[in-house]
Amino acid sequence: MFLAFFYKLKEVGVPVSPTAFLTLHRALANHLIATLDEFYTASRSILVKSERYFDLFDQVFAYHFQGIELPDVEGLEIDEMARAMLEQWLTDPKVMADALGIDEKQLNRMTPEELIAYFKERLKEQDGRHDGGNKWIGTGGTSPVGHSGYHPGGMRVGGVSRNKSAVKVAMDRRYKDYSLSGPLTQAMVGEALKRLRNMVPAGPKDQLNIDESIYRTMKNAGEIEIAFDRRMKDRLKVILAIDNGGWSMEPYVTVVQTLFDYARAQFKEVRTFFFHNTIYNTLWKDSARYRQPVTMTELVGMDPETRFIVVGDASMAPYELMSRDGSIYVQDRSGKPSIECLRMLAHTFPHNAWLNPASAIMWNYTRTINMIRQIYPMFELSIDGLEKAVQHLMAA
Amino acid sequence: MTAQHADASFGGATRYILDEELAQIVNISMALEMPLLLKGEPGTGKTMLAHAIAESLNMPLIVLNVKSSMKLVEGLYQYDTLTRLNDSRFGDSQRNVSDIEEYIKMGKIGQAFAADKRTVLLIDEIDKADTDFQDDMLDVLDQMEFDIIEVDKTVSARHRPVIIITSNAKKDLSDPFLGRCNFHHIAFPDPKMMRKIIGVHFPSIHDELAENAIAAFYRMRDLEAVEKRPATRELINWIRALDADPDFKPKRLTKGDLPFLGVLFKKSGDYERASTFVNRRKIF
């Protein structure tokens, strides 16, 4: 009974075990389940062991018992793309028209619905589903994600639409926020970051070690000798460098804010610094990047065991990264290309990671991302990515 | 212990509002004799659930508060070696030093197993402990028995306790452990549910005060970038504070005038953020 349901769950990636399935059958055999509603709650609580999969479960359940179609991934992406294109069209019709190679006036006559349909049509014509390499998305060798507040020509297809969802499912889908692809919430960031702990003994020896005391007492032929240990303390230091400038980071500000707020509550010693696009000679302690600079020399003197985490979209014009006077700020003239600074920091702090809020599938289309990835292991700023990053940071 | 007993099903308690889904899950877990693992934001009533089950089914409640350095043995039993050593050296107690059992004390799990009637065993915040703790617990939960090595005795559960385990997701629980539990995630209650919860805590509360306070509470919960968002506990305390203030008029809440913000926001940064937000609203 319900074998197809079980395998469908497995197929879409909910980790279900045969034992749990048998338990469900035990419940059925004992007449504990009488209605479909009861079957829903019972099967979910027995089969699914994490709220992250509740959303997937809901979808499969609706599909299996109510014949609602599972959203197919491809259609979904086209939906999102078309929506992003519509947004782009609304802000700058001319660029869009040029990109599509169609007369602006012709597009002007369409209603939004028609426009969406037209965009979808165009998208489906492409061989590859949706990549930045398509000629009309205008990557043209420079960053599509724009930099320092003027880059209207770039199409921000990836960045904008990934956070949104156009899926319409007949069911309520209450647990969407908890699914792996859902937006990051503070609790989730917490869940991932909590694994970033490193317990070491510290402080005075004030904890009684009973086993050791007994052993020593026995060795002493019964003369009581009491042994003390130091208590375990979390001594992990963390530096968080956040890109908080420019509109390329704008869509991610809330996500990063969540991360930042969480980090403050989490670690004994966490320093947060700010930069814009990439790091030159200085990082800033204040978020306005104006009052409290921290120079490279100070950074290099810090404990090399510190975990160095950069949060940024790593997207900028290539010259900002490579050229000697690449900084978009006039006062930043260190005479060294930024990429050298990044290398030096990675060298100073061997435990490092770069969290990129842009979706991983878009990374290949931005040149600077690829260059930075060669220096820093890069992870997506999602629950999955955070978990991988933490794993990487804690390894050896 | 047949759980299909009509009188042994759980339907809520005096101070606890239960949603139907959770009631079903509790009843199924009890019938299948499986532990129920609860996750959810702080303040969603994970711990309260165990208290409510104990109260409504009239079972004793035994709480094991898990601590980060805890070993499972501490939850099962303790062999008080130091007292025995002391007794053997100074011999000034009534205990028989050669009888090890005199120095064995049951831990919380042991107490639940040894109890005369079925108990509710709450294992609170299991994620605080090491993964070893969970792994060791697997067998105990499976077999419903454990050995006291020192006296070579097996303690088996006389009545399978109703086991409720809560987790705040500090660490992931291991797969085999999850496999032995039923799972439920308690979502934060919606305003309607919250109204009922408030009604249970303040039976004689004025409708206007309750509704305005709840509306204001959810508005404040939506505030971005707050370290510790206020939960049910904070709301209850806040309403108590509002209720106690003789000068307070519930109408003020709708105008965005929220007194006693310190009850809702307990971190100074959050408090500042919240009060600037409130002040801004007052001006416009």
XYZ file of C-alpha atoms in Angstrom:
680
model
C 0.000 0.000 0.000
C 1.151 3.486 -0.847
C 4.309 2.114 -2.424
C 4.100 4.589 -5.265
C 3.799 7.418 -2.755
C 6.847 6.165 -0.905
C 8.952 5.930 -4.046
C 7.802 9.294 -5.266
C 9.044 10.815 -2.014
C 12.353 9.077 -2.471
C 12.540 10.218 -6.059
C 12.108 13.896 -5.300
C 14.804 13.694 -2.647
C 13.041 13.337 0.685
C 15.197 10.935 2.692
C 12.680 8.263 3.640
C 13.667 4.935 5.104
C 11.955 1.574 4.668
C 11.823 1.179 8.454
C 9.785 4.337 8.743
C 7.559 3.106 5.957
C 6.969 -0.117 7.870
C 6.149 1.908 10.974
C 3.552 3.762 8.954
C 2.058 0.438 7.994
C 2.042 -0.630 11.595
C -0.003 2.462 12.350
C -2.369 1.608 9.495
C -2.697 -1.999 10.614
C -3.524 -0.865 14.134
C -6.365 1.277 12.797
C -4.741 4.425 14.069
C -5.363 6.161 10.789
C -8.907 6.547 9.558
C -9.039 9.596 7.308
C -6.850 11.181 4.685
C -6.141 14.066 7.055
C -4.884 11.666 9.641
C -2.864 9.898 7.023
C -1.272 13.209 6.099
C -0.172 14.092 9.632
C 0.798 10.554 10.538
C 2.785 9.851 7.402
C 4.565 13.173 7.653
C 5.539 12.755 11.263
C 6.649 9.172 10.708
C 8.383 9.458 7.334
C 9.866 12.938 7.308
C 12.434 13.774 9.922
C 13.262 17.378 9.200
C 11.135 20.444 8.613
C 13.266 21.217 5.602
C 11.523 18.476 3.694
C 8.011 19.353 4.824
C 7.478 21.488 1.772
C 8.575 18.772 -0.632
C 6.410 16.329 1.245
C 3.414 18.628 0.887
C 3.958 18.830 -2.832
C 4.295 15.085 -3.277
C 1.268 14.505 -1.112
C -0.812 16.894 -3.177
C 0.477 15.268 -6.327
C -0.242 11.763 -5.176
C -3.574 12.176 -3.486
C -5.092 15.116 -5.242
C -3.536 14.830 -8.631
C -1.906 18.216 -8.446
C 1.027 18.434 -10.757
C 4.494 18.615 -9.398
C 6.038 21.839 -10.560
C 8.615 20.931 -13.129
C 11.852 22.652 -12.629
C 12.321 23.776 -16.170
C 8.982 25.525 -16.420
C 9.647 27.210 -13.154
C 12.907 28.672 -14.293
C 11.367 29.971 -17.467
C 8.668 31.599 -15.355
C 11.249 33.294 -13.224
C 13.289 34.409 -16.177
C 10.289 35.858 -17.938
C 9.346 37.738 -14.830
C 12.824 39.153 -14.502
C 12.685 40.184 -18.110
C 9.412 41.958 -17.509
C 10.927 43.862 -14.631
C 13.851 44.819 -16.784
C 11.481 45.886 -19.503
C 9.600 48.103 -17.099
C 12.711 49.883 -15.933
C 14.420 50.235 -19.266
C 12.373 49.274 -22.322
C 14.958 50.310 -24.857
C 17.722 48.042 -23.621
C 15.341 45.144 -23.547
C 14.078 45.795 -27.025
C 17.618 46.038 -28.324
C 18.575 42.854 -26.570
C 15.711 40.969 -28.106
C 16.310 42.537 -31.439
C 12.779 43.791 -31.762
C 11.252 47.208 -32.212
C 10.537 48.969 -28.963
C 7.213 50.243 -30.233
C 6.061 46.776 -31.054
C 6.721 45.672 -27.490
C 5.044 48.794 -26.170
C 1.763 47.724 -27.585
C 1.676 44.485 -25.631
C -0.064 44.032 -22.297
C 2.039 42.678 -19.437
C 0.497 39.228 -19.898
C 1.329 39.260 -23.570
C 4.808 40.398 -22.776
C 5.348 37.530 -20.361
C 4.041 35.072 -22.915
C 6.281 36.570 -25.556
C 9.339 36.435 -23.314
C 8.610 32.828 -22.464
C 8.297 32.002 -26.133
C 11.657 33.584 -26.782
C 13.216 31.768 -23.861
C 11.973 28.413 -25.038
C 13.511 29.043 -28.439
C 16.924 28.961 -26.881
C 18.694 25.631 -26.947
C 20.238 25.920 -23.526
C 17.671 26.588 -20.902
C 18.701 29.888 -19.555
C 22.251 30.905 -19.401
C 24.042 34.137 -19.450
C 25.747 33.043 -22.622
C 22.651 33.634 -24.705
C 23.343 36.514 -26.938
C 20.552 38.764 -25.806
C 21.373 38.583 -22.158
C 24.264 40.814 -22.877
C 27.117 39.525 -20.823
C 29.460 40.742 -23.508
C 32.562 40.046 -21.466
C 31.896 42.427 -18.617
C 30.035 41.798 -15.455
C 26.327 41.296 -15.933
C 25.715 42.131 -12.350
C 26.850 45.656 -12.589
C 29.155 47.643 -10.371
C 29.311 50.766 -8.255
C 25.943 52.128 -9.076
C 26.070 52.635 -12.805
C 25.709 49.680 -15.017
C 22.194 49.872 -16.251
C 22.918 47.787 -19.283
C 23.663 44.670 -17.338
C 20.780 42.278 -16.998
C 20.351 41.094 -13.500
C 18.445 38.010 -14.348
C 20.115 35.662 -11.940
C 20.323 37.865 -8.917
C 16.841 39.164 -8.827
C 14.753 36.227 -9.692
C 16.364 33.434 -7.743
C 15.002 34.620 -4.451
C 11.503 34.702 -5.694
C 9.285 31.904 -6.645
C 6.597 31.805 -9.225
C 5.393 28.357 -8.382
C 1.716 28.137 -7.941
C 0.764 25.026 -6.080
C -2.782 24.278 -5.148
C -1.805 23.355 -1.656
C -0.965 25.797 1.011
C 2.709 24.882 1.276
C 3.145 26.271 4.759
C 6.602 24.890 5.164
C 8.124 26.493 2.158
C 10.288 28.724 4.299
C 11.903 25.733 5.877
C 12.785 23.892 2.686
C 16.346 23.745 1.474
C 15.721 26.198 -1.309
C 13.732 28.645 0.782
C 15.026 32.001 1.914
C 17.546 32.046 4.713
C 16.070 32.894 8.062
C 17.961 33.732 11.176
C 17.204 30.395 12.749
C 18.622 28.611 9.745
C 21.769 30.669 9.663
C 22.071 29.810 13.307
C 21.681 26.154 12.671
C 24.489 26.178 10.162
C 26.823 28.460 12.091
C 26.452 26.590 15.338
C 28.612 23.881 13.956
C 31.424 26.349 13.662
C 32.753 25.746 17.126
C 36.065 24.743 18.387
C 36.215 23.647 21.970
C 39.572 23.820 23.698
C 40.486 23.649 27.377
C 41.078 27.085 28.870
C 41.053 28.931 32.164
C 41.896 27.661 35.645
C 41.750 23.997 36.547
C 38.463 24.022 38.366
C 36.549 21.049 37.064
C 36.654 17.825 39.004
C 37.707 14.850 36.926
C 36.108 11.969 38.785
C 37.530 9.149 36.711
C 41.039 10.479 37.000
C 40.581 11.070 40.746
C 39.491 7.492 41.294
C 42.332 6.145 39.225
C 44.926 8.186 41.076
C 43.393 7.315 44.423
C 43.591 3.631 43.589
C 47.189 4.050 42.528
C 47.822 5.743 45.831
C 46.426 2.659 47.595
C 43.341 4.464 48.791
C 44.863 7.799 49.769
C 42.417 10.210 48.213
C 43.877 12.351 45.498
C 41.633 14.630 43.541
C 42.320 15.614 39.947
C 41.091 18.775 38.282
C 40.755 19.741 34.646
C 40.403 22.977 32.801
C 36.945 23.554 31.443
C 36.254 23.496 27.751
C 35.836 26.839 26.097
C 35.089 27.935 22.630
C 38.103 29.920 21.495
C 37.326 30.210 17.854
C 37.989 33.592 16.356
C 36.096 34.683 13.327
C 36.572 37.564 10.954
C 33.598 38.392 8.836
C 34.264 40.685 5.914
C 31.083 41.908 4.308
C 30.658 43.624 0.979
C 28.042 46.218 1.814
C 28.410 48.631 -1.031
C 26.993 49.205 -4.419
C 23.725 48.082 -5.772
C 25.074 44.767 -6.897
C 24.823 43.666 -3.277
C 21.522 45.391 -2.648
C 19.227 42.390 -3.159
C 21.206 40.459 -0.578
C 21.389 43.039 2.150
C 18.725 41.422 4.312
C 20.305 38.004 3.993
C 23.682 39.350 4.943
C 22.172 41.354 7.760
C 20.695 38.164 9.140
C 24.054 36.477 8.961
C 25.740 39.415 10.604
C 23.204 39.652 13.420
C 23.513 36.008 14.037
C 27.276 35.956 14.061
C 27.310 38.629 16.727
C 25.199 36.520 19.010
C 27.096 33.378 18.271
C 30.800 33.851 18.723
C 32.881 35.148 21.582
C 35.183 36.867 19.243
C 33.873 37.927 15.923
C 35.108 40.970 14.109
C 33.074 42.345 11.296
C 34.653 44.445 8.619
C 33.193 46.029 5.554
C 34.406 46.596 2.047
C 33.001 47.564 -1.294
C 33.262 45.099 -4.178
C 36.759 43.950 -3.322
C 39.468 44.489 -0.752
C 42.318 46.910 -1.317
C 44.657 48.019 1.371
C 41.964 48.567 3.981
C 38.886 47.076 5.492
C 36.483 49.197 7.502
C 35.102 48.664 10.950
C 32.167 50.993 10.397
C 29.543 50.131 7.870
C 29.791 53.529 6.202
C 33.402 52.613 5.319
C 34.626 56.007 6.381
C 35.710 56.392 9.978
C 37.575 53.335 11.171
C 39.954 51.816 8.685
C 41.903 48.640 9.364
C 44.979 48.306 7.268
C 46.356 45.168 5.731
C 49.342 45.318 8.068
C 47.080 45.091 11.110
C 45.204 42.193 9.608
C 48.324 40.247 8.840
C 49.326 40.434 12.488
C 46.233 38.613 13.668
C 45.995 35.023 14.811
C 46.397 32.818 11.735
C 43.964 30.322 13.270
C 41.205 32.885 12.783
C 38.474 31.804 10.410
C 38.271 34.356 7.649
C 34.889 34.576 5.971
C 34.141 36.939 3.135
C 30.596 37.668 2.124
C 30.240 39.301 -1.233
C 28.978 38.733 -4.719
C 32.507 38.968 -6.094
C 31.073 40.669 -9.136
C 32.734 43.761 -10.446
C 34.474 45.067 -13.475
C 37.626 43.014 -14.004
C 39.906 46.042 -13.814
C 38.836 46.663 -10.225
C 40.357 43.371 -9.313
C 43.353 43.229 -11.612
C 44.555 46.745 -12.225
C 47.000 48.479 -9.954
C 44.831 51.490 -9.433
C 41.630 49.642 -9.819
C 39.827 50.990 -6.811
C 36.753 52.984 -7.580
C 37.692 55.256 -4.700
C 40.270 57.891 -5.363
C 41.814 57.783 -1.917
C 42.556 54.075 -2.240
C 45.857 54.087 -3.997
C 47.901 51.313 -2.555
C 49.692 50.562 -5.791
C 48.806 46.919 -5.535
C 46.050 45.223 -7.477
C 43.246 44.033 -5.269
C 43.747 40.431 -6.241
C 47.142 40.568 -4.550
C 45.505 41.722 -1.326
C 42.992 38.921 -1.543
C 45.811 36.429 -2.052
C 47.714 37.801 0.888
C 44.699 37.529 3.171
C 44.021 33.987 2.042
C 47.635 33.218 2.793
C 47.469 34.835 6.242
C 44.322 32.994 7.218
C 44.504 29.485 5.799
C 40.998 28.736 7.057
C 38.989 30.900 4.740
C 35.829 30.824 2.720
C 33.921 33.122 0.437
C 30.145 33.175 0.715
C 28.457 34.369 -2.421
C 24.799 35.356 -2.256
C 24.474 34.923 -6.002
C 23.261 31.547 -7.096
C 26.022 29.066 -7.924
C 24.720 28.343 -11.399
C 25.365 31.951 -12.313
C 28.980 32.030 -11.168
C 30.475 30.859 -14.409
C 29.219 33.888 -16.232
C 31.066 36.448 -14.188
C 34.746 36.666 -14.806
C 35.726 38.125 -11.456
C 33.877 35.369 -9.615
C 35.970 32.805 -11.409
C 39.175 34.625 -10.606
C 38.312 34.936 -6.935
C 37.222 31.333 -6.782
C 40.743 30.320 -7.605
C 41.899 31.951 -4.386
C 38.991 31.374 -2.016
C 36.804 28.320 -1.876
C 33.435 29.789 -2.738
C 30.081 28.714 -1.344
C 26.565 29.792 -2.032
C 24.939 31.857 0.694
C 22.165 29.351 1.272
C 21.653 26.808 4.020
C 23.353 24.153 1.965
C 26.238 26.404 1.043
C 26.669 27.641 4.586
C 26.814 24.103 5.849
C 29.451 23.197 3.301
C 31.418 26.320 4.132
C 31.333 25.539 7.840
C 32.449 22.007 7.124
C 35.303 23.353 5.085
C 36.282 25.873 7.762
C 36.327 23.261 10.496
C 38.307 20.710 8.509
C 41.868 20.438 9.796
C -0.207 -0.711 27.788
C -2.700 -0.638 24.991
C -2.885 2.899 23.830
C -6.145 2.479 22.003
C -7.813 2.994 25.320
C -10.454 5.580 24.797
C -9.420 7.425 27.917
C -5.760 7.459 27.021
C -5.887 9.874 24.147
C -4.589 13.338 24.431
C -6.745 16.363 23.774
C -5.191 19.386 25.389
C -4.851 20.716 28.892
C -5.982 23.653 30.938
C -3.092 25.977 30.123
C -2.186 24.630 26.733
C -3.833 25.221 23.386
C -3.316 22.320 21.107
C -3.709 22.289 17.379
C -5.412 19.251 15.982
C -2.492 18.175 13.873
C -0.196 17.992 16.857
C -2.809 16.143 18.913
C -2.993 13.496 16.215
C 0.734 13.167 16.084
C 0.981 12.824 19.841
C -1.704 10.165 19.895
C -0.161 8.190 17.055
C 3.267 8.329 18.666
C 1.805 7.106 21.912
C -0.008 4.288 20.167
C 3.080 3.237 18.246
C 5.125 3.634 21.408
C 7.635 5.772 19.584
C 9.371 8.845 20.957
C 8.174 12.121 19.491
C 10.837 14.577 18.459
C 9.743 18.217 18.465
C 11.561 21.045 16.788
C 10.586 24.666 16.465
C 11.406 28.226 17.406
C 11.823 28.988 21.089
C 8.444 29.908 22.520
C 6.335 27.606 20.423
C 5.533 25.435 23.393
C 7.702 22.384 22.830
C 8.385 21.864 26.498
C 4.889 22.892 27.480
C 3.498 20.057 25.392
C 5.030 17.431 27.655
C 3.625 19.192 30.701
C 0.215 19.298 29.035
C 0.279 15.594 28.153
C 1.247 14.691 31.681
C -1.528 16.842 33.067
C -4.284 15.675 30.752
C -3.447 11.980 30.948
C -2.723 12.207 34.624
C 0.744 10.758 34.388
C 3.770 11.823 36.370
C 6.185 13.948 34.376
C 9.904 13.299 34.528
C 12.146 15.903 32.946
C 15.683 15.274 31.808
C 17.321 18.601 31.044
C 20.171 17.774 28.730
C 23.420 19.673 29.267
C 26.252 20.041 26.849
C 28.716 17.868 28.719
C 26.207 15.199 29.667
C 26.847 11.511 29.141
C 23.896 9.208 28.745
C 24.835 7.207 31.834
C 24.015 10.256 33.949
C 20.476 10.071 32.647
C 20.253 6.365 33.399
C 21.917 5.908 36.757
C 24.802 7.136 38.830
C 27.265 5.070 40.758
C 28.353 7.307 43.569
C 31.930 6.125 43.843
C 33.147 9.066 45.870
C 30.622 8.497 48.656
C 31.495 4.824 48.707
C 35.167 5.583 48.885
C 34.469 8.050 51.655
C 32.331 5.536 53.530
C 34.941 2.837 53.182
C 37.656 5.058 54.565
C 35.801 6.766 57.362
C 32.975 4.279 57.901
C 30.657 6.783 59.548
C 27.478 6.106 57.539
C 24.583 3.686 57.764
C 25.255 2.259 54.337
C 26.664 -1.172 53.752
C 29.888 -0.494 51.881
C 30.109 -3.952 50.365
C 26.687 -3.573 48.765
C 27.283 -1.560 45.625
C 23.592 -1.199 44.954
C 23.340 1.130 47.902
C 25.435 3.581 45.950
C 23.452 3.376 42.724
C 21.053 6.225 42.158
C 18.587 6.226 39.334
C 18.846 9.060 36.807
C 15.811 10.566 35.149
C 15.493 7.918 32.457
C 16.012 5.227 35.072
C 13.278 6.745 37.203
C 10.873 6.753 34.270
C 11.652 3.085 33.594
C 11.340 2.026 37.195
C 8.139 3.946 37.903
C 5.014 2.031 38.961
C 2.823 3.662 36.341
C 3.285 4.993 32.857
C 5.110 8.306 32.912
C 5.782 11.123 30.508
C 9.505 11.441 29.985
C 10.621 14.788 28.596
C 14.144 14.859 27.229
C 14.623 18.579 26.842
C 17.011 20.089 24.306
C 18.737 16.901 23.303
C 20.785 18.741 20.689
C 22.867 20.352 23.410
C 24.677 17.089 24.077
C 27.246 15.261 21.975
C 26.237 12.929 19.202
C 27.509 10.146 21.478
C 24.634 10.906 23.771
C 22.127 10.250 21.009
C 23.921 7.180 19.743
C 23.985 5.654 23.196
C 20.363 6.467 23.640
C 19.370 4.513 20.535
C 19.682 1.132 22.208
C 18.006 2.270 25.353
C 15.030 3.563 23.412
C 14.914 0.486 21.221
C 15.120 -2.110 23.944
C 13.549 -0.003 26.671
C 16.141 -1.373 29.031
C 19.689 -0.700 30.172
C 22.342 -2.456 32.196
C 23.897 -1.290 35.401
C 27.379 -2.576 34.770
C 28.622 -2.295 38.331
C 26.039 -4.699 39.744
C 25.317 -6.564 36.504
C 21.640 -5.838 36.646
C 19.272 -4.995 33.831
C 16.668 -2.325 34.357
C 13.822 -2.653 31.908
C 10.891 -0.343 31.601
C 7.905 -1.591 33.524
C 5.708 0.678 31.448
C 6.956 2.220 28.268
C 7.034 5.919 29.057
C 5.591 8.484 26.648
C 8.795 10.044 25.434
C 8.885 13.628 24.189
C 12.208 14.908 22.927
C 12.789 18.550 22.074
C 15.532 20.010 19.967
C 16.526 23.540 19.066
C 18.561 22.332 16.114
C 21.883 23.423 17.541
C 23.332 20.291 16.078
C 21.867 17.895 13.602
C 20.610 14.707 15.096
C 21.988 11.525 13.625
C 19.964 9.631 11.037
C 19.591 6.398 13.007
C 18.333 8.418 15.916
C 15.826 10.275 13.770
C 14.727 6.941 12.348
C 13.497 5.850 15.753
C 11.465 8.950 16.423
C 8.379 10.512 14.996
C 8.996 14.072 14.042
C 7.059 17.267 14.211
C 8.027 20.857 13.681
C 5.899 23.325 15.590
C 5.421 26.467 13.576
C 5.016 29.791 15.324
C 1.305 30.216 16.098
C -0.708 32.496 13.820
C -2.595 35.459 15.323
C -5.839 33.489 15.623
C -4.132 30.712 17.527
C -2.309 33.289 19.600
C -5.634 34.821 20.605
C -6.680 31.429 21.975
C -3.402 30.998 23.798
C -3.805 34.422 25.384
C -7.366 33.515 26.294
C -6.124 30.476 28.175
C -3.583 32.502 30.117
C -5.857 35.451 30.804
C -9.403 34.109 30.980
C -10.873 37.461 31.939
C -8.909 39.654 29.570
C -10.617 42.427 27.651
C -11.089 41.579 23.967
C -9.865 44.948 22.796
C -6.663 44.741 24.789
C -5.922 41.200 23.649
C -6.530 41.862 19.977
C -4.668 45.152 19.844
C -1.764 43.717 21.764
C -1.547 40.674 19.510
C -1.713 42.810 16.381
C 1.035 45.071 17.706
C 3.062 42.037 18.745
C 3.015 40.531 15.251
C 3.937 43.900 13.776
C 6.936 44.073 16.079
C 7.892 40.480 15.318
C 8.179 41.385 11.655
C 10.835 43.934 12.450
C 13.920 43.199 10.382
C 17.279 42.312 11.799
C 16.417 41.689 15.385
C 18.657 39.352 17.307
C 16.045 37.794 19.507
C 12.532 38.046 18.264
C 9.850 38.179 20.952
C 8.022 34.889 21.412
C 4.878 33.752 23.179
C 6.461 34.088 26.592
C 7.319 37.747 25.951
C 3.814 38.477 24.691
C 2.237 36.994 27.798
C 4.482 39.045 30.040
C 3.819 42.145 27.978
C 0.067 41.751 28.244
C 0.446 41.209 31.952
C 2.382 44.469 32.170
C -0.171 46.370 30.065
C -2.974 44.945 32.121
C -1.343 45.975 35.366
C -0.881 49.580 34.304
C -3.992 51.493 35.443
C -3.346 54.405 33.054
C -3.131 52.265 30.000
C -5.809 52.385 27.292
C -5.801 49.601 24.669
C -6.662 52.150 21.966
C -3.162 53.570 22.264
C -1.769 50.384 20.765
C -3.505 50.897 17.435
C -1.987 54.366 17.224
C 1.429 52.824 17.477
C 2.073 53.869 21.042
C 3.667 50.823 22.605
C 4.781 51.071 26.227
C 7.041 48.574 28.033
C 8.995 47.638 24.933
C 11.674 46.264 27.224
C 9.411 43.348 28.017
C 9.346 42.335 24.362
C 12.921 43.111 23.375
C 15.584 42.036 25.773
C 18.772 42.808 23.953
C 19.768 46.433 24.102
C 20.387 46.641 20.357
C 16.994 45.151 19.619
C 15.367 47.469 22.104
C 16.856 50.523 20.454
C 15.844 49.355 17.022
C 12.322 48.669 18.196
C 11.912 51.989 19.973
C 13.175 54.023 17.023
C 10.742 52.103 14.846
C 7.900 52.874 17.206
C 8.835 56.533 17.545
C 9.015 56.978 13.815
C 5.533 55.576 13.463
C 4.229 57.916 16.104
C 5.369 61.012 14.231
C 3.767 60.091 10.922
